[in-house]
Amino acid sequence: MINDNSQHLTPGALPSSMQLTRDGQLKHFLNIEGLPPLLLEEILDRAEQFLDLPNKAQNKAPVLRGKTVMNLFFENSTRTRTTFELAAQRLTADVVTLDIRNSATSKGESLLDTIRNLSAMNCDMFVVRHQHSGAAHFIARYCPPHISVLNAGDGYHEHPTQAMLDMLTIRQHKKAFPPLKVGIVGDILHSRVARSQIHALTTLCTGEVRVIAPRTLIPVGIEQMGVNVYTNMEQGLDDLDVIIMLRLQKERMHGGLLPSEREYFSLYGLTEERVKLAKPDAIVMHPGPVNRGVEIDSRVADGSQSVILEQVSNGIAVRMAVMTMVMSGQAKESL
Amino acid sequence: MSTLHIKSARLIDPANHQDVVTDIVIEAGVISAIGTIPDEVQAEQTIDAEGLWLLPGLVDLSVYLREPGQENKATIAHEMQVAVQSGITTVCAMPELASSIDSSERINLIRDKAQVAKNAAQVEVIGALTAGLKGEQLSNMGSLKKSGCVAVTQGLAPFSNTNLLRNCMDYAATNELKLFYQPIEHSLLGDGCAHQGAIATRLGLPAISPSVETTAMAQMLTLVEDTHTAVHFCRLSCAKSVELLAIAKDKGLPVSADVAVHQLFLTDMDIADFNTLCNTLPPLRSSRDRDALRQGVADGVIDAICSDHQPHDIDAKLAPFQQSSSGISALETLLPLTLRLVEEGVLTLAQAIATVTHKPAEIIAKPKGSLGVGQAADFVLFNPDKSCDISLQSLQSKGKNSPFLGWWFSGGVEIVVIAGDVVYH
């Protein structure tokens, strides 16, 4: 592709303000941080409309007819990729999924070159997952302006659609956010999901947000994101309305951050006894896939307070909502 | 040999406590007279320097030349001309893994390239402390010394073990080579790329704690006490390091230190939008660290300010933050930023000039950076009434990776003289 504008290729700041159009509509969806509460609520409202479509598996909403969505997965994912594919298909877009891990970049092609090549294929939306923080911002900054970028997880930074489907799940069960106490348990240090959840919860004025983990898994300065830090599981669970468990990656044992899965479960695993420390009507969430017996007991994962499967179905609706919003933001921007 | 007569310049020479408007005469590359010049002196060239400052040529303790090996990033001839235009008359070339300076052949190659270049800064070479900078085996420091190395360093590369580090210190001392030590505990560094704190946490970037620097520093200070070898600490970034250094100096240990000039201005706030131009190693720290570094320079605990010039091709910075290369193209901002510290009330003018001239020269034990009679005539005529901005167009270095684009500075270099020859006008 020929460089139409050499200034386009200047390195510099990648401000997240670029995810909004001049009139405040969503153009890209890169991070939750800094988005206004009304916009988050609009995403939830739209997602609920998609959930209410009768016979939703068959009926399609032809909102993205003629549009092409390209899933760019630089990092392994099954669930997120599938829900993005389904969301795009239900909106009648053409969907292409590229597993880039094993192709271009491993041959030494830079991310910039990969993006420029793919941009030339005339698509309208990139769904990006990448192992490095800020990769989605980078792609949004350096791809042609008619392409919208949805962040499906960048490094340890953000995973905004996951956080929004979690917010939808909470809203379905708890109505309003201000009275709620929400605890996020697990590997906060390496979790983009936790960061997006924290931003979403604080933006929606949640009463209290806690992070619960051993100190080896809590990043320095997390309090400044508006959370209370607990290293004791029992104290952290006390009086919660929502318990969000995070997935524990096995490689944390090798990095010297934790001694063993067994010890982790004994200290931080969510058991039936520990659930009782929270409010009686507390809900239990998990972004999946669940490590049974590592971070959560099977009886809790499958128990009456678990809403884990609802999260999965909400995932498709939230991604449909975000896709329609960025496409209408994009249409207005190009007028 | 020609004679040069500079008339009515404001001579600022902190080494000799001079700040006066005077004339100076240069003969055969050497300053032959300062003060009122008798009328009978007939110079071949006379420069009327009224209103201009006459400063010693800058001595820059850290420049990555990139050549041989990475000519896509920069070439010696070109960058050394840029150095001169920026008022820097002597640079110290740092070894790096991609161009490790570990043999006399390498040193001669660098010297040849620098000598062939016209109107270029003089290059002093800092040799590799270990063979190939691999951190496994002593380099041939004896021959490095004979080839004229002013110091040896491991730079940003790790040591395989502390025993080797200790042996390096003893062997460098045997060869009367000063050890330049960049305090980084690599096992704590990991894949870190940003200062540990709220900003790295928010951005999800692997963090570099201050202890990456301070544990290495504390260990080295213990070894200095033990081995009685002189060590120069490079590119300090943390408040705590300044504290450790102050204590060591109070004890009378033979230590000195420098700071990269960008650390005195930028903080981790500057990476808040994933700005890869602000990706540096050591990372940009908190404003508290920056203020402590400034105070450290003002108090004389930190001896010198350097550019830590690391030119990159633009692709090296066009990547997600963690994948981008660290370093700043900094030759052209060394003098303007240092003088800005005077404007901001951090340093006196004499202090500021000293930190980039005779103090770094003392660290490499070279008779440079001052303007006494009989000394080499390496100096800069600086116009304080000019102003200039840093832009992609104005940057002459092959590396355009400067986070200071768009900054305005007062003052500008008018004329540069090396060994009595006008090399920039």
CSV table of N, CA and C in Angstrom, one decimal, chain A residues 110-217:
chain,number,residue,atom,x,y,z
A,110,SER,N,6.6,-6.8,10.5
A,110,SER,CA,6.2,-5.9,11.6
A,110,SER,C,4.7,-5.8,11.7
A,111,LEU,N,4.2,-5.5,12.9
A,111,LEU,CA,2.8,-5.3,13.1
A,111,LEU,C,2.3,-4.2,12.1
A,112,LEU,N,3.1,-3.2,11.9
A,112,LEU,CA,2.6,-2.1,11.0
A,112,LEU,C,2.4,-2.6,9.6
A,113,ASP,N,3.4,-3.5,9.1
A,113,ASP,CA,3.3,-4.0,7.8
A,113,ASP,C,2.1,-4.9,7.7
A,114,THR,N,1.9,-5.8,8.7
A,114,THR,CA,0.7,-6.7,8.7
A,114,THR,C,-0.6,-5.9,8.5
A,115,ILE,N,-0.7,-4.8,9.4
A,115,ILE,CA,-1.9,-4.0,9.4
A,115,ILE,C,-2.1,-3.3,8.0
A,116,ARG,N,-1.0,-2.8,7.4
A,116,ARG,CA,-1.2,-2.1,6.2
A,116,ARG,C,-1.6,-3.1,5.1
A,117,ASN,N,-1.1,-4.3,5.1
A,117,ASN,CA,-1.5,-5.3,4.1
A,117,ASN,C,-2.9,-5.7,4.3
A,118,LEU,N,-3.4,-5.9,5.5
A,118,LEU,CA,-4.7,-6.3,5.7
A,118,LEU,C,-5.7,-5.2,5.4
A,119,SER,N,-5.3,-3.9,5.7
A,119,SER,CA,-6.1,-2.8,5.4
A,119,SER,C,-6.4,-2.7,3.9
A,120,ALA,N,-5.5,-3.1,3.1
A,120,ALA,CA,-5.7,-3.0,1.7
A,120,ALA,C,-6.8,-4.0,1.2
A,121,MET,N,-7.2,-4.9,2.0
A,121,MET,CA,-8.2,-5.8,1.6
A,121,MET,C,-9.6,-5.3,1.8
A,122,ASN,N,-9.8,-4.0,2.0
A,122,ASN,CA,-11.1,-3.4,2.0
A,122,ASN,C,-12.0,-3.9,3.1
A,123,CYS,N,-11.7,-3.9,4.3
A,123,CYS,CA,-12.6,-4.3,5.3
A,123,CYS,C,-13.0,-3.1,6.2
A,124,ASP,N,-14.0,-3.3,7.0
A,124,ASP,CA,-14.6,-2.1,7.7
A,124,ASP,C,-14.3,-2.2,9.2
A,125,MET,N,-13.9,-3.3,9.7
A,125,MET,CA,-13.7,-3.4,11.2
A,125,MET,C,-12.6,-4.5,11.4
A,126,PHE,N,-11.7,-4.1,12.4
A,126,PHE,CA,-10.7,-5.1,12.9
A,126,PHE,C,-11.1,-5.4,14.3
A,127,VAL,N,-11.2,-6.7,14.6
A,127,VAL,CA,-11.3,-7.1,16.0
A,127,VAL,C,-9.9,-7.7,16.4
A,128,VAL,N,-9.3,-7.0,17.3
A,128,VAL,CA,-7.8,-7.3,17.6
A,128,VAL,C,-7.6,-7.9,18.9
A,129,ARG,N,-6.9,-9.0,19.0
A,129,ARG,CA,-6.4,-9.5,20.3
A,129,ARG,C,-4.8,-9.6,20.1
A,130,HIS,N,-4.1,-9.0,21.1
A,130,HIS,CA,-2.7,-9.0,20.9
A,130,HIS,C,-2.0,-9.1,22.3
A,131,GLN,N,-0.9,-9.7,22.3
A,131,GLN,CA,-0.2,-10.0,23.6
A,131,GLN,C,0.4,-8.8,24.2
A,132,HIS,N,0.5,-7.6,23.5
A,132,HIS,CA,1.1,-6.5,24.1
A,132,HIS,C,0.1,-5.3,24.3
A,133,SER,N,0.3,-4.7,25.5
A,133,SER,CA,-0.6,-3.6,25.9
A,133,SER,C,-0.5,-2.5,24.9
A,134,GLY,N,-1.6,-1.9,24.5
A,134,GLY,CA,-1.6,-0.8,23.6
A,134,GLY,C,-1.6,-1.1,22.1
A,135,ALA,N,-1.6,-2.4,21.8
A,135,ALA,CA,-1.5,-2.9,20.4
A,135,ALA,C,-2.8,-2.4,19.6
A,136,ALA,N,-3.9,-2.5,20.3
A,136,ALA,CA,-5.2,-2.1,19.6
A,136,ALA,C,-5.1,-0.6,19.3
A,137,HIS,N,-4.6,0.2,20.3
A,137,HIS,CA,-4.5,1.6,20.1
A,137,HIS,C,-3.5,1.9,18.9
A,138,PHE,N,-2.5,1.2,18.9
A,138,PHE,CA,-1.5,1.3,17.8
A,138,PHE,C,-2.1,1.1,16.5
A,139,ILE,N,-2.9,0.0,16.4
A,139,ILE,CA,-3.5,-0.4,15.1
A,139,ILE,C,-4.6,0.7,14.7
A,140,ALA,N,-5.3,1.2,15.7
A,140,ALA,CA,-6.3,2.2,15.4
A,140,ALA,C,-5.7,3.5,14.9
A,141,ARG,N,-4.5,3.8,15.4
A,141,ARG,CA,-3.8,5.0,15.1
A,141,ARG,C,-3.2,4.9,13.6
A,142,TYR,N,-2.8,3.7,13.3
A,142,TYR,CA,-2.0,3.6,12.0
A,142,TYR,C,-2.8,2.9,10.9
A,143,CYS,N,-4.0,2.5,11.1
A,143,CYS,CA,-4.8,1.9,10.0
A,143,CYS,C,-5.6,3.0,9.3
A,144,PRO,N,-6.1,2.8,8.1
A,144,PRO,CA,-6.8,3.8,7.4
A,144,PRO,C,-8.1,4.3,8.2
A,145,PRO,N,-8.5,5.5,8.1
A,145,PRO,CA,-9.5,6.1,8.9
A,145,PRO,C,-10.9,5.4,8.8
A,146,HIS,N,-11.1,4.7,7.7
A,146,HIS,CA,-12.5,4.2,7.5
A,146,HIS,C,-12.6,2.8,8.3
A,147,ILE,N,-11.6,2.4,8.9
A,147,ILE,CA,-11.6,1.1,9.7
A,147,ILE,C,-11.8,1.4,11.2
A,148,SER,N,-12.8,0.7,11.8
A,148,SER,CA,-13.0,0.7,13.2
A,148,SER,C,-12.2,-0.4,13.9
A,149,VAL,N,-11.7,-0.2,15.0
A,149,VAL,CA,-10.9,-1.2,15.7
A,149,VAL,C,-11.6,-1.5,17.0
A,150,LEU,N,-11.9,-2.8,17.2
A,150,LEU,CA,-12.4,-3.3,18.5
A,150,LEU,C,-11.3,-4.1,19.2
A,151,ASN,N,-11.1,-3.7,20.5
A,151,ASN,CA,-10.0,-4.3,21.3
A,151,ASN,C,-10.6,-5.6,21.9
A,152,ALA,N,-10.1,-6.7,21.5
A,152,ALA,CA,-10.5,-8.0,22.1
A,152,ALA,C,-9.5,-8.5,23.1
A,153,GLY,N,-8.7,-7.5,23.7
A,153,GLY,CA,-7.7,-7.9,24.7
A,153,GLY,C,-6.4,-7.5,24.2
A,154,ASP,N,-5.7,-6.5,25.0
A,154,ASP,CA,-4.3,-6.2,24.6
A,154,ASP,C,-3.5,-6.3,25.9
A,155,GLY,N,-2.6,-7.2,25.8
A,155,GLY,CA,-1.6,-7.5,26.9
A,155,GLY,C,-2.3,-7.5,28.2
A,156,TYR,N,-1.8,-6.8,29.2
A,156,TYR,CA,-2.4,-6.7,30.5
A,156,TYR,C,-3.3,-5.4,30.6
A,157,HIS,N,-3.6,-4.8,29.5
A,157,HIS,CA,-4.2,-3.5,29.6
A,157,HIS,C,-5.7,-3.5,29.7
A,158,GLU,N,-6.4,-3.8,28.6
A,158,GLU,CA,-7.9,-3.8,28.8
A,158,GLU,C,-8.5,-4.9,27.9
A,159,HIS,N,-9.7,-5.2,28.2
A,159,HIS,CA,-10.5,-6.2,27.5
A,159,HIS,C,-11.9,-5.6,27.6
A,160,PRO,N,-12.2,-4.5,26.9
A,160,PRO,CA,-13.4,-3.8,27.2
A,160,PRO,C,-14.7,-4.5,27.0
A,161,THR,N,-14.8,-5.3,25.9
A,161,THR,CA,-16.1,-6.0,25.7
A,161,THR,C,-16.4,-7.0,26.8
A,162,GLN,N,-15.3,-7.7,27.3
A,162,GLN,CA,-15.5,-8.6,28.4
A,162,GLN,C,-16.1,-7.9,29.6
A,163,ALA,N,-15.5,-6.7,29.9
A,163,ALA,CA,-16.0,-5.9,31.1
A,163,ALA,C,-17.5,-5.5,30.9
A,164,MET,N,-17.8,-5.1,29.6
A,164,MET,CA,-19.2,-4.7,29.4
A,164,MET,C,-20.2,-5.9,29.5
A,165,LEU,N,-19.8,-7.1,29.1
A,165,LEU,CA,-20.7,-8.2,29.2
A,165,LEU,C,-20.9,-8.5,30.7
A,166,ASP,N,-19.8,-8.3,31.5
A,166,ASP,CA,-19.9,-8.5,32.9
A,166,ASP,C,-20.8,-7.5,33.6
A,167,MET,N,-20.7,-6.2,33.1
A,167,MET,CA,-21.6,-5.2,33.6
A,167,MET,C,-23.1,-5.5,33.3
A,168,LEU,N,-23.3,-6.0,32.1
A,168,LEU,CA,-24.7,-6.4,31.7
A,168,LEU,C,-25.2,-7.5,32.6
A,169,THR,N,-24.4,-8.5,32.9
A,169,THR,CA,-24.8,-9.6,33.8
A,169,THR,C,-25.1,-9.0,35.2
A,170,ILE,N,-24.2,-8.1,35.7
A,170,ILE,CA,-24.5,-7.6,37.0
A,170,ILE,C,-25.8,-6.8,37.0
A,171,ARG,N,-26.0,-6.0,35.9
A,171,ARG,CA,-27.2,-5.1,35.9
A,171,ARG,C,-28.5,-6.0,35.8
A,172,GLN,N,-28.4,-7.1,35.1
A,172,GLN,CA,-29.6,-8.0,35.0
A,172,GLN,C,-30.0,-8.5,36.4
A,173,HIS,N,-29.0,-8.7,37.3
A,173,HIS,CA,-29.3,-9.3,38.6
A,173,HIS,C,-29.4,-8.3,39.7
A,174,LYS,N,-28.7,-7.1,39.5
A,174,LYS,CA,-28.7,-6.2,40.7
A,174,LYS,C,-29.3,-4.8,40.4
A,175,LYS,N,-29.8,-4.6,39.2
A,175,LYS,CA,-30.4,-3.3,38.8
A,175,LYS,C,-29.4,-2.2,38.9
A,176,ALA,N,-29.2,-1.6,40.0
A,176,ALA,CA,-28.3,-0.3,40.1
A,176,ALA,C,-27.0,-0.6,40.7
A,177,PHE,N,-26.0,0.1,40.2
A,177,PHE,CA,-24.6,-0.1,40.6
A,177,PHE,C,-24.2,0.6,42.0
A,178,PRO,N,-24.7,1.8,42.2
A,178,PRO,CA,-24.2,2.6,43.4
A,178,PRO,C,-24.3,1.8,44.7
A,179,PRO,N,-25.3,1.0,45.0
A,179,PRO,CA,-25.2,0.3,46.4
A,179,PRO,C,-24.3,-0.9,46.4
A,180,LEU,N,-23.7,-1.3,45.3
A,180,LEU,CA,-23.1,-2.6,45.2
A,180,LEU,C,-21.6,-2.6,45.8
A,181,LYS,N,-21.3,-3.8,46.4
A,181,LYS,CA,-19.9,-4.0,46.7
A,181,LYS,C,-19.4,-5.2,45.8
A,182,VAL,N,-18.4,-4.9,45.0
A,182,VAL,CA,-18.0,-5.9,44.0
A,182,VAL,C,-16.5,-6.3,44.4
A,183,GLY,N,-16.2,-7.6,44.4
A,183,GLY,CA,-14.8,-8.0,44.6
A,183,GLY,C,-14.3,-8.8,43.4
A,184,ILE,N,-13.1,-8.5,43.0
A,184,ILE,CA,-12.4,-9.2,41.9
A,184,ILE,C,-11.3,-10.0,42.5
A,185,VAL,N,-11.3,-11.3,42.3
A,185,VAL,CA,-10.4,-12.2,43.0
A,185,VAL,C,-9.4,-12.8,42.0
A,186,GLY,N,-8.1,-12.7,42.3
A,186,GLY,CA,-7.2,-13.5,41.5
A,186,GLY,C,-6.0,-12.7,40.9
A,187,ASP,N,-5.5,-13.1,39.8
A,187,ASP,CA,-4.3,-12.5,39.2
A,187,ASP,C,-4.6,-11.1,38.6
A,188,ILE,N,-4.6,-10.1,39.5
A,188,ILE,CA,-4.9,-8.8,39.0
A,188,ILE,C,-3.7,-8.3,38.2
A,189,LEU,N,-2.5,-8.6,38.6
A,189,LEU,CA,-1.3,-8.1,37.9
A,189,LEU,C,-1.3,-8.4,36.4
A,190,HIS,N,-1.7,-9.6,36.0
A,190,HIS,CA,-1.7,-9.9,34.6
A,190,HIS,C,-3.0,-9.9,33.9
A,191,SER,N,-4.0,-9.2,34.6
A,191,SER,CA,-5.4,-9.3,34.0
A,191,SER,C,-5.9,-8.0,33.4
A,192,ARG,N,-6.0,-8.1,32.1
A,192,ARG,CA,-6.7,-7.0,31.4
A,192,ARG,C,-8.2,-6.9,31.7
A,193,VAL,N,-8.7,-8.1,32.0
A,193,VAL,CA,-10.2,-8.2,32.3
A,193,VAL,C,-10.4,-7.4,33.6
A,194,ALA,N,-9.6,-7.6,34.6
A,194,ALA,CA,-9.7,-6.9,35.9
A,194,ALA,C,-9.6,-5.3,35.6
A,195,ARG,N,-8.7,-4.9,34.8
A,195,ARG,CA,-8.5,-3.5,34.6
A,195,ARG,C,-9.7,-2.9,34.0
A,196,SER,N,-10.3,-3.6,32.9
A,196,SER,CA,-11.5,-3.0,32.3
A,196,SER,C,-12.7,-3.1,33.2
A,197,GLN,N,-12.8,-4.1,34.0
A,197,GLN,CA,-13.9,-4.2,35.0
A,197,GLN,C,-13.8,-3.1,36.0
A,198,ILE,N,-12.6,-2.8,36.5
A,198,ILE,CA,-12.5,-1.7,37.5
A,198,ILE,C,-12.9,-0.4,36.9
A,199,HIS,N,-12.4,-0.1,35.7
A,199,HIS,CA,-12.8,1.2,35.0
A,199,HIS,C,-14.3,1.2,34.8
A,200,ALA,N,-14.9,0.1,34.4
A,200,ALA,CA,-16.4,0.1,34.1
A,200,ALA,C,-17.1,0.3,35.4
A,201,LEU,N,-16.7,-0.5,36.4
A,201,LEU,CA,-17.4,-0.4,37.7
A,201,LEU,C,-17.3,1.0,38.3
A,202,THR,N,-16.2,1.6,38.3
A,202,THR,CA,-16.0,2.9,38.9
A,202,THR,C,-16.7,4.0,38.1
A,203,THR,N,-16.7,3.8,36.7
A,203,THR,CA,-17.5,4.8,35.9
A,203,THR,C,-19.0,4.7,36.2
A,204,LEU,N,-19.5,3.5,36.4
A,204,LEU,CA,-20.9,3.3,36.7
A,204,LEU,C,-21.2,3.6,38.2
A,205,CYS,N,-20.2,4.2,38.9
A,205,CYS,CA,-20.5,4.6,40.3
A,205,CYS,C,-20.8,3.4,41.3
A,206,THR,N,-20.1,2.3,41.1
A,206,THR,CA,-20.3,1.2,42.0
A,206,THR,C,-19.8,1.6,43.4
A,207,GLY,N,-20.6,1.2,44.5
A,207,GLY,CA,-20.3,1.6,45.8
A,207,GLY,C,-18.9,1.3,46.3
A,208,GLU,N,-18.5,0.0,46.1
A,208,GLU,CA,-17.1,-0.3,46.5
A,208,GLU,C,-16.6,-1.4,45.5
A,209,VAL,N,-15.3,-1.2,45.1
A,209,VAL,CA,-14.7,-2.2,44.3
A,209,VAL,C,-13.5,-2.7,45.0
A,210,ARG,N,-13.4,-4.0,45.2
A,210,ARG,CA,-12.2,-4.6,45.9
A,210,ARG,C,-11.4,-5.5,44.9
A,211,VAL,N,-10.1,-5.5,45.1
A,211,VAL,CA,-9.3,-6.5,44.5
A,211,VAL,C,-8.8,-7.4,45.6
A,212,ILE,N,-8.8,-8.7,45.4
A,212,ILE,CA,-8.4,-9.7,46.4
A,212,ILE,C,-7.4,-10.6,45.8
A,213,ALA,N,-6.2,-10.6,46.3
A,213,ALA,CA,-5.1,-11.5,45.8
A,213,ALA,C,-3.9,-11.5,46.7
A,214,PRO,N,-3.0,-12.4,46.6
A,214,PRO,CA,-1.7,-12.3,47.3
A,214,PRO,C,-0.9,-11.1,46.7
A,215,ARG,N,0.0,-10.6,47.5
A,215,ARG,CA,0.7,-9.4,47.1
A,215,ARG,C,1.5,-9.6,45.8
A,216,THR,N,1.9,-10.8,45.5
A,216,THR,CA,2.6,-11.1,44.3
A,216,THR,C,1.8,-10.9,43.0
A,217,LEU,N,0.5,-10.8,43.2
A,217,LEU,CA,-0.4,-10.7,42.0
A,217,LEU,C,-1.1,-9.4,42.0
